[in-house]
mmCIF file with all atom_site columns, C-alpha atoms in Angstrom:
data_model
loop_
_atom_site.group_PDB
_atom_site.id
_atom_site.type_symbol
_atom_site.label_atom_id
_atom_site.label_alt_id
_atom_site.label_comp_id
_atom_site.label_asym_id
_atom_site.label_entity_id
_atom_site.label_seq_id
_atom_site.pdbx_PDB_ins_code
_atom_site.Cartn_x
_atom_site.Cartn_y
_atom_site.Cartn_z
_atom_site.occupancy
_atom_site.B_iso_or_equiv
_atom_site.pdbx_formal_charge
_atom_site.auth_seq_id
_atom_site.auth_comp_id
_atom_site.auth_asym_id
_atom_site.auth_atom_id
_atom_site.pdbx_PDB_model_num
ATOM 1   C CA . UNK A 1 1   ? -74.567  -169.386 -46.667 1.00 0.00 ? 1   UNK A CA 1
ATOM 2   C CA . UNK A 1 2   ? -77.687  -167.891 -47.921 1.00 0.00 ? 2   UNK A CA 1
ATOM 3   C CA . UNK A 1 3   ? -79.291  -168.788 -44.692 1.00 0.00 ? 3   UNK A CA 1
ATOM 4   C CA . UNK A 1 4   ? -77.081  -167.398 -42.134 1.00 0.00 ? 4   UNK A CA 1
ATOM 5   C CA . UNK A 1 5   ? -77.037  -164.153 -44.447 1.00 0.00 ? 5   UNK A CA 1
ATOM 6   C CA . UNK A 1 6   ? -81.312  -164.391 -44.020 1.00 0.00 ? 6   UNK A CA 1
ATOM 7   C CA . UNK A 1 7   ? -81.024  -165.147 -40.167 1.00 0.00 ? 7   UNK A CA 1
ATOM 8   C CA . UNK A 1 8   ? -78.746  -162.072 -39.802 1.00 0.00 ? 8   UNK A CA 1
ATOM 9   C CA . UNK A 1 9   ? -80.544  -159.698 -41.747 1.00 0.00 ? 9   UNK A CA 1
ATOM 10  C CA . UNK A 1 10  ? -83.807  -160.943 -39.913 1.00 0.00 ? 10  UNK A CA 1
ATOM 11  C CA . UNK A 1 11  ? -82.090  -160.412 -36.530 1.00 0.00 ? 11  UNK A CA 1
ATOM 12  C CA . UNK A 1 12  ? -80.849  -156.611 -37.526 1.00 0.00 ? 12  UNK A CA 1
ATOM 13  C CA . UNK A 1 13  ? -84.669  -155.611 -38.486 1.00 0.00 ? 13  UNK A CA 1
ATOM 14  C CA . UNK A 1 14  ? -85.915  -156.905 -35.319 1.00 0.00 ? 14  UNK A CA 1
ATOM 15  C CA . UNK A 1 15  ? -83.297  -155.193 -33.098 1.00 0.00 ? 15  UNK A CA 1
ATOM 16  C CA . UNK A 1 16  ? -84.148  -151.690 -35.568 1.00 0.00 ? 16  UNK A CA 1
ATOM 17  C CA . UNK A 1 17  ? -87.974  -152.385 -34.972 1.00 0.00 ? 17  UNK A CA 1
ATOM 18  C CA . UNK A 1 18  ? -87.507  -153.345 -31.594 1.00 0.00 ? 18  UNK A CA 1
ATOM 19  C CA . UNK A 1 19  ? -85.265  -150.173 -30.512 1.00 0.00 ? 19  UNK A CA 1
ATOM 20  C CA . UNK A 1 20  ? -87.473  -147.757 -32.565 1.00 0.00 ? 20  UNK A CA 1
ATOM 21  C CA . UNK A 1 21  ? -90.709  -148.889 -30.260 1.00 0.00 ? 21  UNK A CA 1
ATOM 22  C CA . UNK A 1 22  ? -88.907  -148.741 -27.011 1.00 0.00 ? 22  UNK A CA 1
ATOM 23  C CA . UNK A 1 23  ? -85.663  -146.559 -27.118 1.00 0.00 ? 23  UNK A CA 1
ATOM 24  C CA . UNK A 1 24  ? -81.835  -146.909 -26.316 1.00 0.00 ? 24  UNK A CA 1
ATOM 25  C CA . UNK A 1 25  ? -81.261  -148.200 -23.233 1.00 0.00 ? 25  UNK A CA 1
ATOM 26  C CA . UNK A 1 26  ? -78.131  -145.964 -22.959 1.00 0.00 ? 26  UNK A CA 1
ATOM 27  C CA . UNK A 1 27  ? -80.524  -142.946 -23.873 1.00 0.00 ? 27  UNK A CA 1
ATOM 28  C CA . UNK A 1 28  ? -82.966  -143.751 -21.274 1.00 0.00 ? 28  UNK A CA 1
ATOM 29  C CA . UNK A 1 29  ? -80.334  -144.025 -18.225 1.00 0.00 ? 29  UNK A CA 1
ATOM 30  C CA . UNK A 1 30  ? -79.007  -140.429 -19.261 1.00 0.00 ? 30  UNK A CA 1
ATOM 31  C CA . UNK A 1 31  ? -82.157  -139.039 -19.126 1.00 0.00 ? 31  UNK A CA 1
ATOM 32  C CA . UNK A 1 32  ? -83.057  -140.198 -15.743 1.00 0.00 ? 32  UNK A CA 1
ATOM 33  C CA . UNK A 1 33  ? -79.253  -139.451 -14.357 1.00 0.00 ? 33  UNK A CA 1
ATOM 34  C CA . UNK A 1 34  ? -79.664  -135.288 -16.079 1.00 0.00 ? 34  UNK A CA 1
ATOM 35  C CA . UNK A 1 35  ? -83.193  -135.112 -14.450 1.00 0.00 ? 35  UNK A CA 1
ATOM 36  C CA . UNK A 1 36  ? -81.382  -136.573 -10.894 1.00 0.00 ? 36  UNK A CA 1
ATOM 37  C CA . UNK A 1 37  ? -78.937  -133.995 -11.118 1.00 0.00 ? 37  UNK A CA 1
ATOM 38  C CA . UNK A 1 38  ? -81.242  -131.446 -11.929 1.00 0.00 ? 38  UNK A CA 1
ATOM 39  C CA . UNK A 1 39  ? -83.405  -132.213 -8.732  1.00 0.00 ? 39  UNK A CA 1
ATOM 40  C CA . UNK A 1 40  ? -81.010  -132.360 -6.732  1.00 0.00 ? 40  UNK A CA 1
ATOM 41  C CA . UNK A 1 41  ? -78.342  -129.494 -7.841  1.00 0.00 ? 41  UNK A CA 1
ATOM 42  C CA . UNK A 1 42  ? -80.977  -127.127 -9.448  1.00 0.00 ? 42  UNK A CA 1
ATOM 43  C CA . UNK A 1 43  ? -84.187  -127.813 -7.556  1.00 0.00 ? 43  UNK A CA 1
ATOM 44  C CA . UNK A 1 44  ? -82.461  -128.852 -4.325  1.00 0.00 ? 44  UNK A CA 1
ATOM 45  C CA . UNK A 1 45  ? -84.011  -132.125 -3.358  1.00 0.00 ? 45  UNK A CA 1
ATOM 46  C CA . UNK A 1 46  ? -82.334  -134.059 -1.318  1.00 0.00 ? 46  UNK A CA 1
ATOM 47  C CA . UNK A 1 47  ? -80.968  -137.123 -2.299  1.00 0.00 ? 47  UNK A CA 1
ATOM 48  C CA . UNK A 1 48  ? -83.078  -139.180 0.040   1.00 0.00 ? 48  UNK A CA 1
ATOM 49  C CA . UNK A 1 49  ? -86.174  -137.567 -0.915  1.00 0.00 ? 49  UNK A CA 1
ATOM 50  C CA . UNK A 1 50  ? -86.275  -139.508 -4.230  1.00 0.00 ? 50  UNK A CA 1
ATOM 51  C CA . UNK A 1 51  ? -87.750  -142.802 -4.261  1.00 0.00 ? 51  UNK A CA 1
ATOM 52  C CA . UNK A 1 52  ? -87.140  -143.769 -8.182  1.00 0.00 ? 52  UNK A CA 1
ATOM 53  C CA . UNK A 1 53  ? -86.115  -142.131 -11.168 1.00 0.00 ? 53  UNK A CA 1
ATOM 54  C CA . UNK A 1 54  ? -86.570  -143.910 -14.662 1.00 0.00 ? 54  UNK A CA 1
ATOM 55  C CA . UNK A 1 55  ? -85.700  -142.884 -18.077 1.00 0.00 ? 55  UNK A CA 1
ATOM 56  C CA . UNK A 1 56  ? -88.366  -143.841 -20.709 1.00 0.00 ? 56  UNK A CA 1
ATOM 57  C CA . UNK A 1 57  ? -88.848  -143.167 -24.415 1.00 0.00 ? 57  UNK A CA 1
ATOM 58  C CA . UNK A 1 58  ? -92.399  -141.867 -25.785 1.00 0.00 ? 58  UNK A CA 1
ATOM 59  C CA . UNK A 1 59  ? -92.899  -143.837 -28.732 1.00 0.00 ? 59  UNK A CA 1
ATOM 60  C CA . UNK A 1 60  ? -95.083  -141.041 -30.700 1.00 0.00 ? 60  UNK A CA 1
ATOM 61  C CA . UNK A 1 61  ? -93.254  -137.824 -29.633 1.00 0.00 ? 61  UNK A CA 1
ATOM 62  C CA . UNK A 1 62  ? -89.877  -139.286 -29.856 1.00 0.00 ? 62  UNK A CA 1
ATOM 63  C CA . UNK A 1 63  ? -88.914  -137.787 -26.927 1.00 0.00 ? 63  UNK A CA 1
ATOM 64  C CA . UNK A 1 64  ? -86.387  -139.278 -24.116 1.00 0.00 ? 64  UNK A CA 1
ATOM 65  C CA . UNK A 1 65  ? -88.064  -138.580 -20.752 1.00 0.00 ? 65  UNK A CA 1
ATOM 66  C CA . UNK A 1 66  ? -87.847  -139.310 -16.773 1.00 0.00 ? 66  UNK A CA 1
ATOM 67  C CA . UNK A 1 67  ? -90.269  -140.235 -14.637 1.00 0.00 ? 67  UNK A CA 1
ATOM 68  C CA . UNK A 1 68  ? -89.855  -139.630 -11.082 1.00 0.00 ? 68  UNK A CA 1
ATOM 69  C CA . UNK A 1 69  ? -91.750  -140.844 -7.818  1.00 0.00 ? 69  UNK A CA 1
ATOM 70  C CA . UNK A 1 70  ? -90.961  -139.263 -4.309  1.00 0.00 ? 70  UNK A CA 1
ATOM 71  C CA . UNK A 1 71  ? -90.910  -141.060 -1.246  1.00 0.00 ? 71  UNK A CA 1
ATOM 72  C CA . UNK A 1 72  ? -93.618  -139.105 0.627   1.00 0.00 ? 72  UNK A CA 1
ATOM 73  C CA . UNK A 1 73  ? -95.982  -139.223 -2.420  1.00 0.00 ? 73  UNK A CA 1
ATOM 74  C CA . UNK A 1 74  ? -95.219  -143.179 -3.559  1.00 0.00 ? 74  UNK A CA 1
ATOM 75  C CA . UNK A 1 75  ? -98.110  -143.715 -5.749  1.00 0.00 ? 75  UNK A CA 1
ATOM 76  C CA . UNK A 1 76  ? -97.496  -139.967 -7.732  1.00 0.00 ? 76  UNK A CA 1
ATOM 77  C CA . UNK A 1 77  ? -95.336  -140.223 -10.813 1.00 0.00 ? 77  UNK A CA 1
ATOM 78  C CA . UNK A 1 78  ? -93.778  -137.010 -12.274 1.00 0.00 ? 78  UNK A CA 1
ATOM 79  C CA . UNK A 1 79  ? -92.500  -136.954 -15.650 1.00 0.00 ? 79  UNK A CA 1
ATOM 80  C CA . UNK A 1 80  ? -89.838  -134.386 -16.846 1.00 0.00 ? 80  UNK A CA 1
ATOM 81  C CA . UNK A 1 81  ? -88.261  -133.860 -20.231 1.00 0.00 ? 81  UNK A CA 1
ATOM 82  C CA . UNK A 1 82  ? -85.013  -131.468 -21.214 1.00 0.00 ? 82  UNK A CA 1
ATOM 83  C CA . UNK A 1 83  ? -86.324  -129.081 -24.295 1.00 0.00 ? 83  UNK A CA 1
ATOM 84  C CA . UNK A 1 84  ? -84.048  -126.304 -25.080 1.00 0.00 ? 84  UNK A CA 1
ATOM 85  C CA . UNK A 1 85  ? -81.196  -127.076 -22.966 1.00 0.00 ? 85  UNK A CA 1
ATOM 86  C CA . UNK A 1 86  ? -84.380  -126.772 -19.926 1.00 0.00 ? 86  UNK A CA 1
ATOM 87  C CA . UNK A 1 87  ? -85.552  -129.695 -17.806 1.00 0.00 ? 87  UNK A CA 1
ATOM 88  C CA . UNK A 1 88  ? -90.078  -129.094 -17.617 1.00 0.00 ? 88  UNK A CA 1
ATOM 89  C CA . UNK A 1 89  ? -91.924  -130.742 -16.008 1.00 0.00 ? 89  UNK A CA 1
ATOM 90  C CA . UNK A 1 90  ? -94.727  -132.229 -18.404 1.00 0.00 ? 90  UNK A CA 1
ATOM 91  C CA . UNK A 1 91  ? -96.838  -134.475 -16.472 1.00 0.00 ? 91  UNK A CA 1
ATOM 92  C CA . UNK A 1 92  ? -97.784  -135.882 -13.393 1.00 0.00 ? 92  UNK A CA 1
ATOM 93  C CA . UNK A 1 93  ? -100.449 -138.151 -12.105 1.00 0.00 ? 93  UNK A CA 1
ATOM 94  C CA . UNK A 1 94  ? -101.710 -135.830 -9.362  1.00 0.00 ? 94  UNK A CA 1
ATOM 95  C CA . UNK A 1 95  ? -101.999 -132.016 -10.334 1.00 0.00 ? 95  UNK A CA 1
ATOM 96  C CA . UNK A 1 96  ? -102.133 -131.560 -6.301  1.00 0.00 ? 96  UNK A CA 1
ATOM 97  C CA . UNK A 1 97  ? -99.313  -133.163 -5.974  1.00 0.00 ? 97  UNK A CA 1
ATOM 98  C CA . UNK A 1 98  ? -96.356  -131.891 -3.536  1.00 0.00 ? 98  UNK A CA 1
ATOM 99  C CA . UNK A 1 99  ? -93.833  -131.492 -5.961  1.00 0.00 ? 99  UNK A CA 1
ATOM 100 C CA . UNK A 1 100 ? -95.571  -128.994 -8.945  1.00 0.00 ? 100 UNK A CA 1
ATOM 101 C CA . UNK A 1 101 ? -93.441  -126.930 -9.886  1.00 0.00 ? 101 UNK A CA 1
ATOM 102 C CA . UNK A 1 102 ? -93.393  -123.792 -12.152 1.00 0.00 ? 102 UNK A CA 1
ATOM 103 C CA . UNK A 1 103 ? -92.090  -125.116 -15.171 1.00 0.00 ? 103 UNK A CA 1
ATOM 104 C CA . UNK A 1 104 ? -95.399  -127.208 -15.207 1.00 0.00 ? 104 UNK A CA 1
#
């Protein structure tokens, strides 16, 4: 008994340790789908101009983010974040890249 109540508890602190380094998975996917919809509603990119959108987690801010790559700059990544009810965009690989924007 004592060792099933060891395996579980040793289970439940790798899961915490493991979600606290890399994020919720559910978290991540509704960050990417609110920057999407901001793109394309607010910014007015078409659909088809979007190559990839994934939601990550930074680690040391905490923060739930999106990085985004369009298809006529492949090899660009744009990352955007939602602070204060506002999506910003916070970083990018290319600061000549086609798709600064203001809120940079």
């Amino acid at each position: 008994m004592i060792q099933v109540f060891s395996l579980t508890l040793m289970i439940l602190i790798c899961a915490t340790v493991y979600f606290s380094l890399t994020g919720l998975p559910q978290k991540k996917s509704e960050a990417a789908n609110e920057v999407k919809a901001y793109l394309i509603h607010t910014r007015a990119y078409p659909p088809e101009d979007i190559q990839t959108i994934r939601g990550v987690y930074r680690f040391k801010s905490g923060d739930y983010q999106a990085e985004v790559r369009y298809k006529d700059e492949p090899n660009v990544n744009y990352v955007y974040e939602k602070k204060a009810g506002t999506f910003l965009l916070i970083e990018t690989s290319n600061l000549h890249g086609n798709h600064m924007d203001e809120t940079f």
